[in-house]
Amino acid sequence: MFQRGRRLGWSKKKLCDKKPCRMRAFGLATDEGMVEVDVCHSCEQVWFDHQELEKVSKFFDVPFAQNLPGDVAEELSKIRMEAGQAVPQHTVFDFSTSDFGFQVGFEHMKKLGRKAGLAFLGFPVEHQNRVRGIPYITISVFVLILAFSLSVFHWNQEWLPLLGFIPEAPWRWGGITALTSFFVHADYGHLIGNLYMFGVFGDNVEDKLGWRFLFLLVLGTLLGVAFHHLATEAPDAVLVGASTGISAIVTYYALSFPRQQFSMVFLFFLWVRIPVFFYVLVWVGLQFIGTLMAKEQLVATSFAGHIGGALAGFIFWISEKMSRGRVAR
């Protein structure tokens, strides 16, 4: 319904009942007459008027009261009610024991499927979190990072100091190196780790923000570079890597989808399933510890830069919440 509604015309209702959002619609010719299904992409809801849901269920020959699959029933059971409105589980900060899981053995591998291999390599594995369309911005930035980094690795190694950010010369090339440093990396391990995190978190954040995703990425990069500039004890060392901007995306994701679950594996047998909010909370704590312990940052990464990027994600999230509150009033 979301995909069909995206392609078709505007709804006669024009505005969603929850927010001032424009809705789209498509028609279904049922035995009991035409039904116009209204879709609001901003609120992620499908709207039915009186008796429309019953007509649609008969049209598709689906019982109105049906036995739901186990995973669907589990997700529905996590829905909270706030002020008389149903709030999806991934937007609620009310955590419960069901949000956490610990399992010894390989049974959890079957649920993760091919993603289990990534968990064994030490990467956090995202449980299903669908996007509504193709994340064009995420894909484009992903390709640019890959292209620039591979070019530096194999053909233009002199680009690394040229495109990287040097704290003792912050206004070199007009200050543009604060942004160009985002696209180059020190080695393959650095590149693969950043691309993985960017791909996992970026598509969902882009799906939520649309073109504003770019502003979040730029803000995170600039604020991360600024924090690195203030904290580093190696002002002549080159800073490269996309981790400053990615830190903003990861933090915004954790605040927007706090109960979205991630799985990790320890010692090959212990599988841990935790909400992303707690994963990122621990990660931010480690960045503070790293900043206090690090005496100098030579190349590639910066704990202080990560903190600056995380702060940008928080600022962007809180400003979104405040702006929505003003619209609602």
Short mmCIF file of N, CA and C in Angstrom, two decimals, residues 1-6 9-11 13-14 16 21-26 36-48 132:
data_model
loop_
_atom_site.label_atom_id
_atom_site.label_comp_id
_atom_site.label_asym_id
_atom_site.label_seq_id
_atom_site.Cartn_x
_atom_site.Cartn_y
_atom_site.Cartn_z
N MET A 1 0.83 -1.21 0.00
CA MET A 1 0.00 0.00 0.00
C MET A 1 0.86 1.26 0.00
N PHE A 2 1.96 1.23 0.78
CA PHE A 2 2.84 2.39 0.80
C PHE A 2 3.44 2.65 -0.58
N GLN A 3 3.90 1.59 -1.25
CA GLN A 3 4.52 1.76 -2.55
C GLN A 3 3.52 2.25 -3.58
N ARG A 4 2.30 1.70 -3.57
CA ARG A 4 1.28 2.14 -4.52
C ARG A 4 0.88 3.58 -4.24
N GLY A 5 0.73 3.92 -2.96
CA GLY A 5 0.36 5.29 -2.59
C GLY A 5 1.42 6.30 -2.95
N ARG A 6 2.68 5.87 -2.96
CA ARG A 6 3.77 6.79 -3.32
C ARG A 6 3.70 7.17 -4.79
N GLY A 9 -1.84 9.61 -7.08
CA GLY A 9 -2.16 11.01 -6.86
C GLY A 9 -2.45 11.36 -5.42
N TRP A 10 -2.72 12.64 -5.22
CA TRP A 10 -2.99 13.12 -3.87
C TRP A 10 -4.36 12.68 -3.41
N SER A 11 -4.51 12.51 -2.09
CA SER A 11 -5.79 12.12 -1.51
C SER A 11 -6.74 13.31 -1.47
N LYS A 13 -8.52 13.96 0.98
CA LYS A 13 -8.46 14.51 2.34
C LYS A 13 -7.34 15.53 2.49
N LYS A 14 -6.36 15.43 1.65
CA LYS A 14 -5.22 16.34 1.61
C LYS A 14 -4.34 16.25 2.85
N CYS A 16 -3.29 14.81 6.77
CA CYS A 16 -3.41 13.70 7.72
C CYS A 16 -4.05 14.21 9.00
N CYS A 21 0.33 16.78 7.17
CA CYS A 21 1.06 16.09 6.11
C CYS A 21 0.12 15.86 4.92
N ARG A 22 0.65 16.00 3.73
CA ARG A 22 -0.13 15.68 2.55
C ARG A 22 -0.19 14.17 2.37
N MET A 23 -1.39 13.65 2.06
CA MET A 23 -1.57 12.22 1.88
C MET A 23 -1.79 11.89 0.41
N ARG A 24 -1.43 10.66 0.04
CA ARG A 24 -1.71 10.14 -1.28
C ARG A 24 -2.76 9.04 -1.17
N ALA A 25 -3.30 8.60 -2.30
CA ALA A 25 -4.38 7.63 -2.26
C ALA A 25 -4.39 6.77 -3.51
N PHE A 26 -4.99 5.61 -3.39
CA PHE A 26 -5.27 4.77 -4.56
C PHE A 26 -6.61 4.07 -4.33
N GLU A 36 -11.30 4.21 -1.47
CA GLU A 36 -10.09 5.03 -1.63
C GLU A 36 -9.23 4.87 -0.38
N VAL A 37 -8.07 4.25 -0.54
CA VAL A 37 -7.16 4.02 0.57
C VAL A 37 -6.19 5.19 0.67
N ASP A 38 -6.15 5.84 1.81
CA ASP A 38 -5.29 7.00 2.03
C ASP A 38 -4.01 6.57 2.72
N VAL A 39 -2.89 7.08 2.22
CA VAL A 39 -1.57 6.71 2.75
C VAL A 39 -0.81 7.97 3.14
N CYS A 40 -0.31 7.99 4.38
CA CYS A 40 0.52 9.10 4.85
C CYS A 40 1.93 8.57 5.09
N HIS A 41 2.87 8.97 4.25
CA HIS A 41 4.24 8.47 4.38
C HIS A 41 4.97 9.13 5.55
N SER A 42 4.64 10.37 5.85
CA SER A 42 5.32 11.07 6.94
C SER A 42 5.03 10.40 8.28
N CYS A 43 3.77 9.99 8.47
CA CYS A 43 3.38 9.35 9.73
C CYS A 43 3.47 7.83 9.66
N GLU A 44 3.76 7.30 8.47
CA GLU A 44 3.89 5.86 8.28
C GLU A 44 2.59 5.15 8.64
N GLN A 45 1.46 5.67 8.13
CA GLN A 45 0.17 5.07 8.44
C GLN A 45 -0.70 4.98 7.19
N VAL A 46 -1.56 3.97 7.19
CA VAL A 46 -2.60 3.82 6.17
C VAL A 46 -3.93 4.11 6.84
N TRP A 47 -4.72 5.00 6.24
CA TRP A 47 -5.97 5.44 6.85
C TRP A 47 -7.17 4.79 6.15
N PHE A 48 -8.09 4.27 6.95
CA PHE A 48 -9.35 3.71 6.43
C PHE A 48 -10.50 4.48 7.04
N ARG A 132 11.19 2.45 3.23
CA ARG A 132 10.04 2.55 2.33
C ARG A 132 10.41 2.75 0.88
#
